[in-house]
CSV table of C-alpha atoms in Angstrom, one decimal:
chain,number,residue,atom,x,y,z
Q,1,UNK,CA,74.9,73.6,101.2
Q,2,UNK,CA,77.4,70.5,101.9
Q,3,UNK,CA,78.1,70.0,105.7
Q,4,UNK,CA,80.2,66.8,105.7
Q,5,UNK,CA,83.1,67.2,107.5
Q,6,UNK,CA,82.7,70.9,108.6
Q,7,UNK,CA,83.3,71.3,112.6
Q,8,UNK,CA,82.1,74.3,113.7
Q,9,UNK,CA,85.0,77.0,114.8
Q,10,UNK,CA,84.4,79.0,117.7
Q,11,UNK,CA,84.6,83.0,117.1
Q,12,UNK,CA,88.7,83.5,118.4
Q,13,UNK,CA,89.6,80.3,115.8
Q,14,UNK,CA,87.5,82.2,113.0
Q,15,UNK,CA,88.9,85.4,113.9
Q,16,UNK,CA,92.6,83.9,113.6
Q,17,UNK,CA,91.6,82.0,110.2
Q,18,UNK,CA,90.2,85.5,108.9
Q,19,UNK,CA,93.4,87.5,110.0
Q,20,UNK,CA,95.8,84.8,108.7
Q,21,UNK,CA,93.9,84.6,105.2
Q,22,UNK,CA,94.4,88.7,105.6
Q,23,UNK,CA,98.1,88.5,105.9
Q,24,UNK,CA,98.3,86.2,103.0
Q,25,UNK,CA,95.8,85.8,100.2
Q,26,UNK,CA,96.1,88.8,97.2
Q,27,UNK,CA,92.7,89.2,95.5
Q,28,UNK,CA,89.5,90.5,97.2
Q,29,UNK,CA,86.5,90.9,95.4
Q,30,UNK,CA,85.4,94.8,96.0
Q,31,UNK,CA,81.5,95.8,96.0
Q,32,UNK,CA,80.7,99.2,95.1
Q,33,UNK,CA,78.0,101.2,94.4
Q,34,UNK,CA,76.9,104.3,93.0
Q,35,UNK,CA,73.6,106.6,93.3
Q,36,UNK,CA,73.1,106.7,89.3
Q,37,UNK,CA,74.8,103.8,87.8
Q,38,UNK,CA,74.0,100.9,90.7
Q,39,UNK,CA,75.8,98.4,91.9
Q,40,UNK,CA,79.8,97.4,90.5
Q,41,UNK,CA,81.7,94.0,91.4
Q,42,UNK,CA,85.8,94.0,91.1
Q,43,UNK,CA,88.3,91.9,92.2
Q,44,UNK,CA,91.4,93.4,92.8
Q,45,UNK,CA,94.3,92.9,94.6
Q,46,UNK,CA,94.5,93.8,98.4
Q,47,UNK,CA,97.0,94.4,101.4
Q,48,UNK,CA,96.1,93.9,104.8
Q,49,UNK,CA,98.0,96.4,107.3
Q,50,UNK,CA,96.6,94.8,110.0
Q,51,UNK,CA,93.7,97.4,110.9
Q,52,UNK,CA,92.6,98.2,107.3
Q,53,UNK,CA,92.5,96.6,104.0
Q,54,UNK,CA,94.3,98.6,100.8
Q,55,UNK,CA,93.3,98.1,97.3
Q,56,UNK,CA,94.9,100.2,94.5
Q,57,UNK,CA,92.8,101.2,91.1
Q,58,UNK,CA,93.2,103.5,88.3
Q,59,UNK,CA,91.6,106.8,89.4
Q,60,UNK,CA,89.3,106.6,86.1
Q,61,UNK,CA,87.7,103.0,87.2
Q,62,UNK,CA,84.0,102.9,87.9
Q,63,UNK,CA,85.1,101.5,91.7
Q,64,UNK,CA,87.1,104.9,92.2
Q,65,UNK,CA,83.9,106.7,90.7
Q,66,UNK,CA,81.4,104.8,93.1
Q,67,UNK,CA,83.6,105.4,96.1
Q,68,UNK,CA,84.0,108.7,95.7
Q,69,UNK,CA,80.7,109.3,96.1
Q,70,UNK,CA,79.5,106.2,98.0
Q,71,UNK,CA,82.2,105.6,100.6
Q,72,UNK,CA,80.7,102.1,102.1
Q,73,UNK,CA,81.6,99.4,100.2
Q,74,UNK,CA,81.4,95.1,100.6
Q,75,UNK,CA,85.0,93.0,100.4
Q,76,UNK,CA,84.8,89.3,99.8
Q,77,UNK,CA,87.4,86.7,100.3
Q,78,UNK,CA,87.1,84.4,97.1
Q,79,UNK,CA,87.0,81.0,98.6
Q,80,UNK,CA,83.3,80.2,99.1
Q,81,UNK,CA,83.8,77.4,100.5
Q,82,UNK,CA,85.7,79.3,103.3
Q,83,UNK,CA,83.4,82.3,103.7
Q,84,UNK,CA,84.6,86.4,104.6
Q,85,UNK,CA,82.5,89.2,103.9
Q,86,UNK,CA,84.2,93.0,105.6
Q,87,UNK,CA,82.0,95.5,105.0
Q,88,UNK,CA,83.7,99.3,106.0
Q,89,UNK,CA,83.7,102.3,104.7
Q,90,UNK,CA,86.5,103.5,101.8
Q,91,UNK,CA,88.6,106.5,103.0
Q,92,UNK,CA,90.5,107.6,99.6
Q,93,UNK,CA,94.3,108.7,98.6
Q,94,UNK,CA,95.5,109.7,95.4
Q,95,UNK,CA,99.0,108.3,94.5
Q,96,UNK,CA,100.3,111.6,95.6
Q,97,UNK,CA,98.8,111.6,98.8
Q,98,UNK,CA,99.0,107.8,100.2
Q,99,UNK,CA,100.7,107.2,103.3
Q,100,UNK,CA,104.1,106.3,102.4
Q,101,UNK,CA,104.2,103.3,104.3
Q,102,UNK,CA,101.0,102.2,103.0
Q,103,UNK,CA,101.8,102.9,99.4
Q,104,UNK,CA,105.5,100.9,100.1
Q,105,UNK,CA,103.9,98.3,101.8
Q,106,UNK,CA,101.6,98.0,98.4
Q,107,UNK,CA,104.5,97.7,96.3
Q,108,UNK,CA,106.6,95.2,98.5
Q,109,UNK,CA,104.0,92.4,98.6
Q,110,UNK,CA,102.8,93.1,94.5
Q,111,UNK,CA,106.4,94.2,92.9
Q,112,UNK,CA,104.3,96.5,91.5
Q,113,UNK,CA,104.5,100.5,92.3
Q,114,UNK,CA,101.1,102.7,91.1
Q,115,UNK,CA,103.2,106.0,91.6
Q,116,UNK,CA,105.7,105.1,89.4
Q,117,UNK,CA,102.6,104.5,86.3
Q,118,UNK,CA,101.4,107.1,84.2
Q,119,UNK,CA,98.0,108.0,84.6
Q,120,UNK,CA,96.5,109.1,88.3
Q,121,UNK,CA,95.9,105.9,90.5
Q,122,UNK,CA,93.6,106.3,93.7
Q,123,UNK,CA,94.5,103.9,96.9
Q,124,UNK,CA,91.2,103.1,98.5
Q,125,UNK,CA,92.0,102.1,102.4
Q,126,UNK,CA,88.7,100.2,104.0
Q,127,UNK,CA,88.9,100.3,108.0
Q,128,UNK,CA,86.1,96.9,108.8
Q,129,UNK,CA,83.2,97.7,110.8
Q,130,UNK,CA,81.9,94.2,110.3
Q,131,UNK,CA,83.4,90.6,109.8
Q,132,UNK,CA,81.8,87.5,108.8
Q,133,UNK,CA,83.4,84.6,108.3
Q,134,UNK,CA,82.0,80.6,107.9
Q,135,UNK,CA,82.3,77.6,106.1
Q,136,UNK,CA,79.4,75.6,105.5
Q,137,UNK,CA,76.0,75.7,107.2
Q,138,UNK,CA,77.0,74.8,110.3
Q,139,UNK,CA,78.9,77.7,111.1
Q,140,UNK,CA,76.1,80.3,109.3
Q,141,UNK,CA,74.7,80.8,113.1
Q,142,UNK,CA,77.8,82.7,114.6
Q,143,UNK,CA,79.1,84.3,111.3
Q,144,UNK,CA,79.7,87.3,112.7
Q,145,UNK,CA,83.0,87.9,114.0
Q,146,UNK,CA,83.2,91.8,114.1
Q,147,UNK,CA,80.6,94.6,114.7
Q,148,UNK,CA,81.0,98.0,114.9
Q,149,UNK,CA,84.4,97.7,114.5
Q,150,UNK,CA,85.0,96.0,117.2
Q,151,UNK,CA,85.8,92.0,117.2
Q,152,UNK,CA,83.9,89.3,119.0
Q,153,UNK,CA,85.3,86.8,121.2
């Protein structure tokens, strides 16, 4: 693993970096997995409501299947060269029973409204129990940022 040029972030400057990538970035690569057909890999496209990540997938997808009857799942930023892993449970919401603001919120950052397709979409909101973040080896010891649910300083 390179290390040139990597200074070492202290737990509240990781913590900011994750919540800022959050609040921006789109895609988040969703790990799923399910009792009879393993493991499943997806990236799809995310909000962050500050408290939870949403992700929004057609109610016939192998990550709505898994879910459904494996609720904990893996979420992984795609830079990996700036490292965050959430790992949370999936509490799911057909498109007819979202939270409004949730499902509006959705919409307003993608311009793109799953209630308004045909065919059933399930929202899939993941509350964290564990954050790591890091970039490079110097920051592997430290990683974790959240646990339990609860963030470090």
């Amino acid at each position: 693993m390179q290390t040139t040029g990597i200074v070492r972030r202290q737990a509240a400057e990781r913590r900011r970096d994750t919540l800022e990538r959050l609040a921006t970035e789109r895609d988040v690569w969703v790990s799923t997995a399910h009792p009879d057909h393993g493991p499943h890999q997806v990236p799809l496209w995310f909000l962050w409501d500050g408290r939870a990540v949403w992700v929004c997938t057609s109610a016939t997808t192998a990550t709505a299947r898994n879910v459904r009857e494996e609720p904990r799942v893996r979420l992984a930023l795609p830079d990996t060269l700036d490292v965050v892993l959430l790992q949370g449970e999936a509490e799911c919401f057909s498109d007819q029973d979202v939270p409004e603001d949730a499902a509006e919120a959705f919409a307003a950052k993608f311009g793109w409204d799953p209630r308004t397709e045909e065919g059933s979409f399930l929202y899939v909101r993941v509350v964290p129990r564990s954050v790591r973040a890091w970039r490079g080896e110097p920051e592997l010891r430290g990683r974790v940022i959240m646990r339990d649910g609860t963030w470090l300083e």
